[in-house]
Amino acid sequence: MPEWACEKGEGTVATTGFAKVLPGGMNIVAEEVYYAIITMRKVMIIMIKKAKDLPIDLEPNLKGGKDTVRIVNILQKDEMYGTGRLFGVSIIPPGGSIGQHTHVGDFETYYILKGKALVNDNGNICELGPGDMTQCKEGDFHSIENIGDVDLEYLAVILYSVKE
């Protein structure tokens, strides 16, 4: 078992990127770190990702903005079960920005963790700081700029719109 694996109780194993045959002939195939808890009746997969293992995207001049935005992907699109396309922490350096863009078929929510942002929410300009949030609804536009002297960090979630 790899040195990072946590083994808690009978039949619990951790895998990453390989197939593992478990007692009773059950097979688990994992691409990321998963903990499989095996009982007599079912297999329950619990996803756990360490911070060092989260994928980071670098997006220069995102949507026509300035500088390079780092996006720490908490969940990848295929891990969102068809409900959305982004759940991550966006990090914009001082003076950087994400340019104005419109959301079609989805909506986006920002929750500011650190720094100072200037947000254009469908034409309404507002400064935001830690603990503040903004949501761009489907069909609306927005942009965000780091107007502080430290990295702007915020939780970003893009979910698909549901029509009733």
JSON list of C-alpha atoms in Angstrom, two decimals:
[
{"chain": "A", "resi": 1, "resn": "MET", "atom": "CA", "xyz": [0.00, 0.00, 0.00]},
{"chain": "A", "resi": 2, "resn": "PRO", "atom": "CA", "xyz": [1.41, 3.49, -0.83]},
{"chain": "A", "resi": 3, "resn": "GLU", "atom": "CA", "xyz": [2.86, 5.44, 2.09]},
{"chain": "A", "resi": 4, "resn": "TRP", "atom": "CA", "xyz": [0.15, 8.12, 1.87]},
{"chain": "A", "resi": 5, "resn": "ALA", "atom": "CA", "xyz": [-2.69, 5.62, 2.10]},
{"chain": "A", "resi": 6, "resn": "CYS", "atom": "CA", "xyz": [-4.97, 5.71, 5.08]},
{"chain": "A", "resi": 7, "resn": "GLU", "atom": "CA", "xyz": [-6.16, 2.33, 6.24]},
{"chain": "A", "resi": 8, "resn": "LYS", "atom": "CA", "xyz": [-9.03, 2.47, 8.70]},
{"chain": "A", "resi": 9, "resn": "GLY", "atom": "CA", "xyz": [-10.73, -0.78, 9.47]},
{"chain": "A", "resi": 10, "resn": "GLU", "atom": "CA", "xyz": [-11.21, -4.03, 7.68]},
{"chain": "A", "resi": 11, "resn": "GLY", "atom": "CA", "xyz": [-11.57, -3.83, 3.94]},
{"chain": "A", "resi": 12, "resn": "THR", "atom": "CA", "xyz": [-10.64, -0.13, 3.58]},
{"chain": "A", "resi": 13, "resn": "VAL", "atom": "CA", "xyz": [-8.03, 0.69, 0.95]},
{"chain": "A", "resi": 14, "resn": "ALA", "atom": "CA", "xyz": [-6.76, 3.75, -0.86]},
{"chain": "A", "resi": 15, "resn": "THR", "atom": "CA", "xyz": [-5.74, 3.75, -4.51]},
{"chain": "A", "resi": 16, "resn": "THR", "atom": "CA", "xyz": [-4.43, 6.20, -7.05]},
{"chain": "A", "resi": 17, "resn": "GLY", "atom": "CA", "xyz": [-4.13, 5.64, -10.78]},
{"chain": "A", "resi": 18, "resn": "PHE", "atom": "CA", "xyz": [-4.12, 1.84, -10.75]},
{"chain": "A", "resi": 19, "resn": "ALA", "atom": "CA", "xyz": [-6.45, -1.13, -10.42]},
{"chain": "A", "resi": 20, "resn": "LYS", "atom": "CA", "xyz": [-6.62, -2.95, -7.11]},
{"chain": "A", "resi": 21, "resn": "VAL", "atom": "CA", "xyz": [-8.24, -6.33, -6.51]},
{"chain": "A", "resi": 22, "resn": "LEU", "atom": "CA", "xyz": [-9.88, -6.36, -3.10]},
{"chain": "A", "resi": 23, "resn": "PRO", "atom": "CA", "xyz": [-10.87, -9.26, -0.86]},
{"chain": "A", "resi": 24, "resn": "GLY", "atom": "CA", "xyz": [-13.87, -11.03, -2.34]},
{"chain": "A", "resi": 25, "resn": "GLY", "atom": "CA", "xyz": [-12.70, -10.40, -5.93]},
{"chain": "A", "resi": 26, "resn": "MET", "atom": "CA", "xyz": [-13.99, -6.79, -6.22]},
{"chain": "A", "resi": 27, "resn": "ASN", "atom": "CA", "xyz": [-12.02, -4.52, -8.54]},
{"chain": "A", "resi": 28, "resn": "ILE", "atom": "CA", "xyz": [-11.47, -0.80, -7.95]},
{"chain": "A", "resi": 29, "resn": "VAL", "atom": "CA", "xyz": [-9.95, 1.39, -10.67]},
{"chain": "A", "resi": 30, "resn": "ALA", "atom": "CA", "xyz": [-8.99, 4.92, -9.65]},
{"chain": "A", "resi": 31, "resn": "GLU", "atom": "CA", "xyz": [-7.55, 7.88, -11.51]},
{"chain": "A", "resi": 32, "resn": "GLU", "atom": "CA", "xyz": [-7.30, 10.06, -8.41]},
{"chain": "A", "resi": 33, "resn": "VAL", "atom": "CA", "xyz": [-7.06, 9.43, -4.71]},
{"chain": "A", "resi": 34, "resn": "TYR", "atom": "CA", "xyz": [-10.17, 7.60, -3.59]},
{"chain": "A", "resi": 35, "resn": "TYR", "atom": "CA", "xyz": [-10.92, 5.70, -0.43]},
{"chain": "A", "resi": 36, "resn": "ALA", "atom": "CA", "xyz": [-13.03, 2.60, -0.96]},
{"chain": "A", "resi": 37, "resn": "ILE", "atom": "CA", "xyz": [-14.90, 1.28, 2.03]},
{"chain": "A", "resi": 38, "resn": "ILE", "atom": "CA", "xyz": [-15.87, -2.31, 1.43]},
{"chain": "A", "resi": 39, "resn": "THR", "atom": "CA", "xyz": [-18.73, -3.92, 3.30]},
{"chain": "A", "resi": 40, "resn": "MET", "atom": "CA", "xyz": [-20.54, -7.18, 2.72]},
{"chain": "A", "resi": 41, "resn": "ARG", "atom": "CA", "xyz": [-23.31, -5.40, 0.80]},
{"chain": "A", "resi": 42, "resn": "LYS", "atom": "CA", "xyz": [-21.79, -2.49, -1.13]},
{"chain": "A", "resi": 43, "resn": "VAL", "atom": "CA", "xyz": [-18.73, -0.48, -2.17]},
{"chain": "A", "resi": 44, "resn": "MET", "atom": "CA", "xyz": [-18.76, 3.18, -1.20]},
{"chain": "A", "resi": 45, "resn": "ILE", "atom": "CA", "xyz": [-16.25, 5.47, -2.94]},
{"chain": "A", "resi": 46, "resn": "ILE", "atom": "CA", "xyz": [-15.31, 8.66, -1.10]},
{"chain": "A", "resi": 47, "resn": "MET", "atom": "CA", "xyz": [-13.22, 11.17, -3.01]},
{"chain": "A", "resi": 48, "resn": "ILE", "atom": "CA", "xyz": [-10.51, 12.94, -1.04]},
{"chain": "A", "resi": 49, "resn": "LYS", "atom": "CA", "xyz": [-8.02, 15.28, -2.68]},
{"chain": "A", "resi": 50, "resn": "LYS", "atom": "CA", "xyz": [-5.04, 16.80, -0.92]},
{"chain": "A", "resi": 51, "resn": "ALA", "atom": "CA", "xyz": [-4.29, 20.47, -1.74]},
{"chain": "A", "resi": 52, "resn": "LYS", "atom": "CA", "xyz": [-0.99, 19.52, -3.39]},
{"chain": "A", "resi": 53, "resn": "ASP", "atom": "CA", "xyz": [-2.87, 17.20, -5.78]},
{"chain": "A", "resi": 54, "resn": "LEU", "atom": "CA", "xyz": [-5.49, 19.68, -7.02]},
{"chain": "A", "resi": 55, "resn": "PRO", "atom": "CA", "xyz": [-4.97, 20.52, -10.70]},
{"chain": "A", "resi": 56, "resn": "ILE", "atom": "CA", "xyz": [-4.16, 24.15, -11.50]},
{"chain": "A", "resi": 57, "resn": "ASP", "atom": "CA", "xyz": [-5.03, 25.83, -14.80]},
{"chain": "A", "resi": 58, "resn": "LEU", "atom": "CA", "xyz": [-3.11, 28.91, -15.94]},
{"chain": "A", "resi": 59, "resn": "GLU", "atom": "CA", "xyz": [-5.28, 31.20, -18.06]},
{"chain": "A", "resi": 60, "resn": "PRO", "atom": "CA", "xyz": [-3.42, 34.15, -19.63]},
{"chain": "A", "resi": 61, "resn": "ASN", "atom": "CA", "xyz": [-5.63, 37.12, -20.58]},
{"chain": "A", "resi": 62, "resn": "LEU", "atom": "CA", "xyz": [-8.80, 35.22, -19.65]},
{"chain": "A", "resi": 63, "resn": "LYS", "atom": "CA", "xyz": [-11.82, 36.56, -21.55]},
{"chain": "A", "resi": 64, "resn": "GLY", "atom": "CA", "xyz": [-9.65, 39.46, -22.77]},
{"chain": "A", "resi": 65, "resn": "GLY", "atom": "CA", "xyz": [-8.49, 40.37, -19.26]},
{"chain": "A", "resi": 66, "resn": "LYS", "atom": "CA", "xyz": [-5.03, 41.34, -18.03]},
{"chain": "A", "resi": 67, "resn": "ASP", "atom": "CA", "xyz": [-2.27, 39.03, -16.73]},
{"chain": "A", "resi": 68, "resn": "THR", "atom": "CA", "xyz": [-2.56, 35.30, -15.94]},
{"chain": "A", "resi": 69, "resn": "VAL", "atom": "CA", "xyz": [-5.32, 33.87, -13.73]},
{"chain": "A", "resi": 70, "resn": "ARG", "atom": "CA", "xyz": [-4.59, 30.69, -11.77]},
{"chain": "A", "resi": 71, "resn": "ILE", "atom": "CA", "xyz": [-7.55, 28.38, -11.21]},
{"chain": "A", "resi": 72, "resn": "VAL", "atom": "CA", "xyz": [-7.25, 25.68, -8.56]},
{"chain": "A", "resi": 73, "resn": "ASN", "atom": "CA", "xyz": [-9.80, 23.09, -9.66]},
{"chain": "A", "resi": 74, "resn": "ILE", "atom": "CA", "xyz": [-11.53, 21.65, -6.61]},
{"chain": "A", "resi": 75, "resn": "LEU", "atom": "CA", "xyz": [-13.73, 19.58, -8.91]},
{"chain": "A", "resi": 76, "resn": "GLN", "atom": "CA", "xyz": [-13.17, 18.88, -12.58]},
{"chain": "A", "resi": 77, "resn": "LYS", "atom": "CA", "xyz": [-16.13, 19.24, -14.94]},
{"chain": "A", "resi": 78, "resn": "ASP", "atom": "CA", "xyz": [-16.61, 15.46, -15.14]},
{"chain": "A", "resi": 79, "resn": "GLU", "atom": "CA", "xyz": [-16.80, 15.30, -11.33]},
{"chain": "A", "resi": 80, "resn": "MET", "atom": "CA", "xyz": [-19.79, 17.69, -11.23]},
{"chain": "A", "resi": 81, "resn": "TYR", "atom": "CA", "xyz": [-22.26, 15.07, -12.52]},
{"chain": "A", "resi": 82, "resn": "GLY", "atom": "CA", "xyz": [-23.60, 17.27, -15.30]},
{"chain": "A", "resi": 83, "resn": "THR", "atom": "CA", "xyz": [-24.60, 20.12, -12.96]},
{"chain": "A", "resi": 84, "resn": "GLY", "atom": "CA", "xyz": [-21.85, 22.58, -13.89]},
{"chain": "A", "resi": 85, "resn": "ARG", "atom": "CA", "xyz": [-18.41, 23.20, -15.31]},
{"chain": "A", "resi": 86, "resn": "LEU", "atom": "CA", "xyz": [-16.36, 24.95, -12.61]},
{"chain": "A", "resi": 87, "resn": "PHE", "atom": "CA", "xyz": [-15.86, 24.63, -8.87]},
{"chain": "A", "resi": 88, "resn": "GLY", "atom": "CA", "xyz": [-12.54, 26.13, -7.91]},
{"chain": "A", "resi": 89, "resn": "VAL", "atom": "CA", "xyz": [-10.51, 28.95, -6.44]},
{"chain": "A", "resi": 90, "resn": "SER", "atom": "CA", "xyz": [-9.51, 31.66, -8.88]},
{"chain": "A", "resi": 91, "resn": "ILE", "atom": "CA", "xyz": [-6.39, 33.69, -8.12]},
{"chain": "A", "resi": 92, "resn": "ILE", "atom": "CA", "xyz": [-5.79, 36.99, -9.91]},
{"chain": "A", "resi": 93, "resn": "PRO", "atom": "CA", "xyz": [-2.52, 38.88, -9.33]},
{"chain": "A", "resi": 94, "resn": "PRO", "atom": "CA", "xyz": [-2.56, 42.62, -8.49]},
{"chain": "A", "resi": 95, "resn": "GLY", "atom": "CA", "xyz": [-3.62, 44.60, -11.57]},
{"chain": "A", "resi": 96, "resn": "GLY", "atom": "CA", "xyz": [-4.90, 41.47, -13.32]},
{"chain": "A", "resi": 97, "resn": "SER", "atom": "CA", "xyz": [-8.46, 40.82, -14.46]},
{"chain": "A", "resi": 98, "resn": "ILE", "atom": "CA", "xyz": [-10.93, 38.57, -16.21]},
{"chain": "A", "resi": 99, "resn": "GLY", "atom": "CA", "xyz": [-12.52, 40.47, -19.08]},
{"chain": "A", "resi": 100, "resn": "GLN", "atom": "CA", "xyz": [-16.21, 41.12, -19.59]},
{"chain": "A", "resi": 101, "resn": "HIS", "atom": "CA", "xyz": [-18.15, 38.09, -20.79]},
{"chain": "A", "resi": 102, "resn": "THR", "atom": "CA", "xyz": [-21.77, 36.87, -20.95]},
{"chain": "A", "resi": 103, "resn": "HIS", "atom": "CA", "xyz": [-23.06, 33.64, -19.45]},
{"chain": "A", "resi": 104, "resn": "VAL", "atom": "CA", "xyz": [-25.24, 31.57, -21.77]},
{"chain": "A", "resi": 105, "resn": "GLY", "atom": "CA", "xyz": [-26.72, 28.32, -20.46]},
{"chain": "A", "resi": 106, "resn": "ASP", "atom": "CA", "xyz": [-25.09, 28.74, -17.07]},
{"chain": "A", "resi": 107, "resn": "PHE", "atom": "CA", "xyz": [-24.55, 31.19, -14.20]},
{"chain": "A", "resi": 108, "resn": "GLU", "atom": "CA", "xyz": [-21.52, 31.99, -12.05]},
{"chain": "A", "resi": 109, "resn": "THR", "atom": "CA", "xyz": [-21.11, 32.83, -8.38]},
{"chain": "A", "resi": 110, "resn": "TYR", "atom": "CA", "xyz": [-18.00, 34.38, -6.80]},
{"chain": "A", "resi": 111, "resn": "TYR", "atom": "CA", "xyz": [-17.30, 34.36, -3.05]},
{"chain": "A", "resi": 112, "resn": "ILE", "atom": "CA", "xyz": [-14.31, 36.57, -2.19]},
{"chain": "A", "resi": 113, "resn": "LEU", "atom": "CA", "xyz": [-11.75, 34.91, 0.11]},
{"chain": "A", "resi": 114, "resn": "LYS", "atom": "CA", "xyz": [-8.86, 37.40, 0.02]},
{"chain": "A", "resi": 115, "resn": "GLY", "atom": "CA", "xyz": [-8.01, 40.72, -1.61]},
{"chain": "A", "resi": 116, "resn": "LYS", "atom": "CA", "xyz": [-9.97, 43.57, -3.16]},
{"chain": "A", "resi": 117, "resn": "ALA", "atom": "CA", "xyz": [-12.02, 43.24, -6.35]},
{"chain": "A", "resi": 118, "resn": "LEU", "atom": "CA", "xyz": [-13.71, 45.64, -8.72]},
{"chain": "A", "resi": 119, "resn": "VAL", "atom": "CA", "xyz": [-16.67, 43.79, -10.24]},
{"chain": "A", "resi": 120, "resn": "ASN", "atom": "CA", "xyz": [-18.83, 44.82, -13.18]},
{"chain": "A", "resi": 121, "resn": "ASP", "atom": "CA", "xyz": [-22.11, 42.96, -12.66]},
{"chain": "A", "resi": 122, "resn": "ASN", "atom": "CA", "xyz": [-24.24, 43.61, -15.74]},
{"chain": "A", "resi": 123, "resn": "GLY", "atom": "CA", "xyz": [-23.23, 47.29, -15.71]},
{"chain": "A", "resi": 124, "resn": "ASN", "atom": "CA", "xyz": [-23.27, 47.75, -11.93]},
{"chain": "A", "resi": 125, "resn": "ILE", "atom": "CA", "xyz": [-19.73, 48.53, -10.72]},
{"chain": "A", "resi": 126, "resn": "CYS", "atom": "CA", "xyz": [-18.91, 47.54, -7.13]},
{"chain": "A", "resi": 127, "resn": "GLU", "atom": "CA", "xyz": [-15.88, 46.94, -4.91]},
{"chain": "A", "resi": 128, "resn": "LEU", "atom": "CA", "xyz": [-15.89, 43.59, -3.08]},
{"chain": "A", "resi": 129, "resn": "GLY", "atom": "CA", "xyz": [-13.73, 42.16, -0.31]},
{"chain": "A", "resi": 130, "resn": "PRO", "atom": "CA", "xyz": [-13.48, 39.02, 1.84]},
{"chain": "A", "resi": 131, "resn": "GLY", "atom": "CA", "xyz": [-16.90, 37.59, 2.67]},
{"chain": "A", "resi": 132, "resn": "ASP", "atom": "CA", "xyz": [-18.67, 39.37, -0.21]},
{"chain": "A", "resi": 133, "resn": "MET", "atom": "CA", "xyz": [-20.29, 37.54, -3.10]},
{"chain": "A", "resi": 134, "resn": "THR", "atom": "CA", "xyz": [-21.70, 38.27, -6.53]},
{"chain": "A", "resi": 135, "resn": "GLN", "atom": "CA", "xyz": [-23.68, 36.16, -8.96]},
{"chain": "A", "resi": 136, "resn": "CYS", "atom": "CA", "xyz": [-23.89, 36.59, -12.72]},
{"chain": "A", "resi": 137, "resn": "LYS", "atom": "CA", "xyz": [-27.18, 35.15, -13.93]},
{"chain": "A", "resi": 138, "resn": "GLU", "atom": "CA", "xyz": [-27.71, 33.43, -17.25]},
{"chain": "A", "resi": 139, "resn": "GLY", "atom": "CA", "xyz": [-27.81, 35.99, -20.06]},
{"chain": "A", "resi": 140, "resn": "ASP", "atom": "CA", "xyz": [-26.05, 38.65, -17.96]},
{"chain": "A", "resi": 141, "resn": "PHE", "atom": "CA", "xyz": [-22.42, 39.78, -18.23]},
{"chain": "A", "resi": 142, "resn": "HIS", "atom": "CA", "xyz": [-19.68, 40.44, -15.74]},
{"chain": "A", "resi": 143, "resn": "SER", "atom": "CA", "xyz": [-15.96, 41.05, -15.25]},
{"chain": "A", "resi": 144, "resn": "ILE", "atom": "CA", "xyz": [-13.64, 41.14, -12.26]},
{"chain": "A", "resi": 145, "resn": "GLU", "atom": "CA", "xyz": [-10.39, 43.02, -11.61]},
{"chain": "A", "resi": 146, "resn": "ASN", "atom": "CA", "xyz": [-7.89, 42.85, -8.76]},
{"chain": "A", "resi": 147, "resn": "ILE", "atom": "CA", "xyz": [-7.57, 46.44, -7.48]},
{"chain": "A", "resi": 148, "resn": "GLY", "atom": "CA", "xyz": [-5.61, 45.48, -4.36]},
{"chain": "A", "resi": 149, "resn": "ASP", "atom": "CA", "xyz": [-1.92, 44.99, -3.69]},
{"chain": "A", "resi": 150, "resn": "VAL", "atom": "CA", "xyz": [-2.14, 41.23, -2.91]},
{"chain": "A", "resi": 151, "resn": "ASP", "atom": "CA", "xyz": [-3.51, 38.31, -4.90]},
{"chain": "A", "resi": 152, "resn": "LEU", "atom": "CA", "xyz": [-7.30, 38.32, -5.23]},
{"chain": "A", "resi": 153, "resn": "GLU", "atom": "CA", "xyz": [-8.60, 34.87, -4.30]},
{"chain": "A", "resi": 154, "resn": "TYR", "atom": "CA", "xyz": [-12.22, 33.80, -4.62]},
{"chain": "A", "resi": 155, "resn": "LEU", "atom": "CA", "xyz": [-14.32, 30.69, -4.83]},
{"chain": "A", "resi": 156, "resn": "ALA", "atom": "CA", "xyz": [-15.86, 30.43, -8.31]},
{"chain": "A", "resi": 157, "resn": "VAL", "atom": "CA", "xyz": [-18.77, 28.13, -9.15]},
{"chain": "A", "resi": 158, "resn": "ILE", "atom": "CA", "xyz": [-20.36, 27.82, -12.60]},
{"chain": "A", "resi": 159, "resn": "LEU", "atom": "CA", "xyz": [-23.56, 25.77, -12.66]},
{"chain": "A", "resi": 160, "resn": "TYR", "atom": "CA", "xyz": [-25.78, 25.00, -15.62]},
{"chain": "A", "resi": 161, "resn": "SER", "atom": "CA", "xyz": [-29.13, 26.77, -15.77]},
{"chain": "A", "resi": 162, "resn": "VAL", "atom": "CA", "xyz": [-32.19, 24.63, -15.23]},
{"chain": "A", "resi": 163, "resn": "LYS", "atom": "CA", "xyz": [-35.34, 25.53, -17.12]},
{"chain": "A", "resi": 164, "resn": "GLU", "atom": "CA", "xyz": [-38.61, 24.65, -15.43]}
]
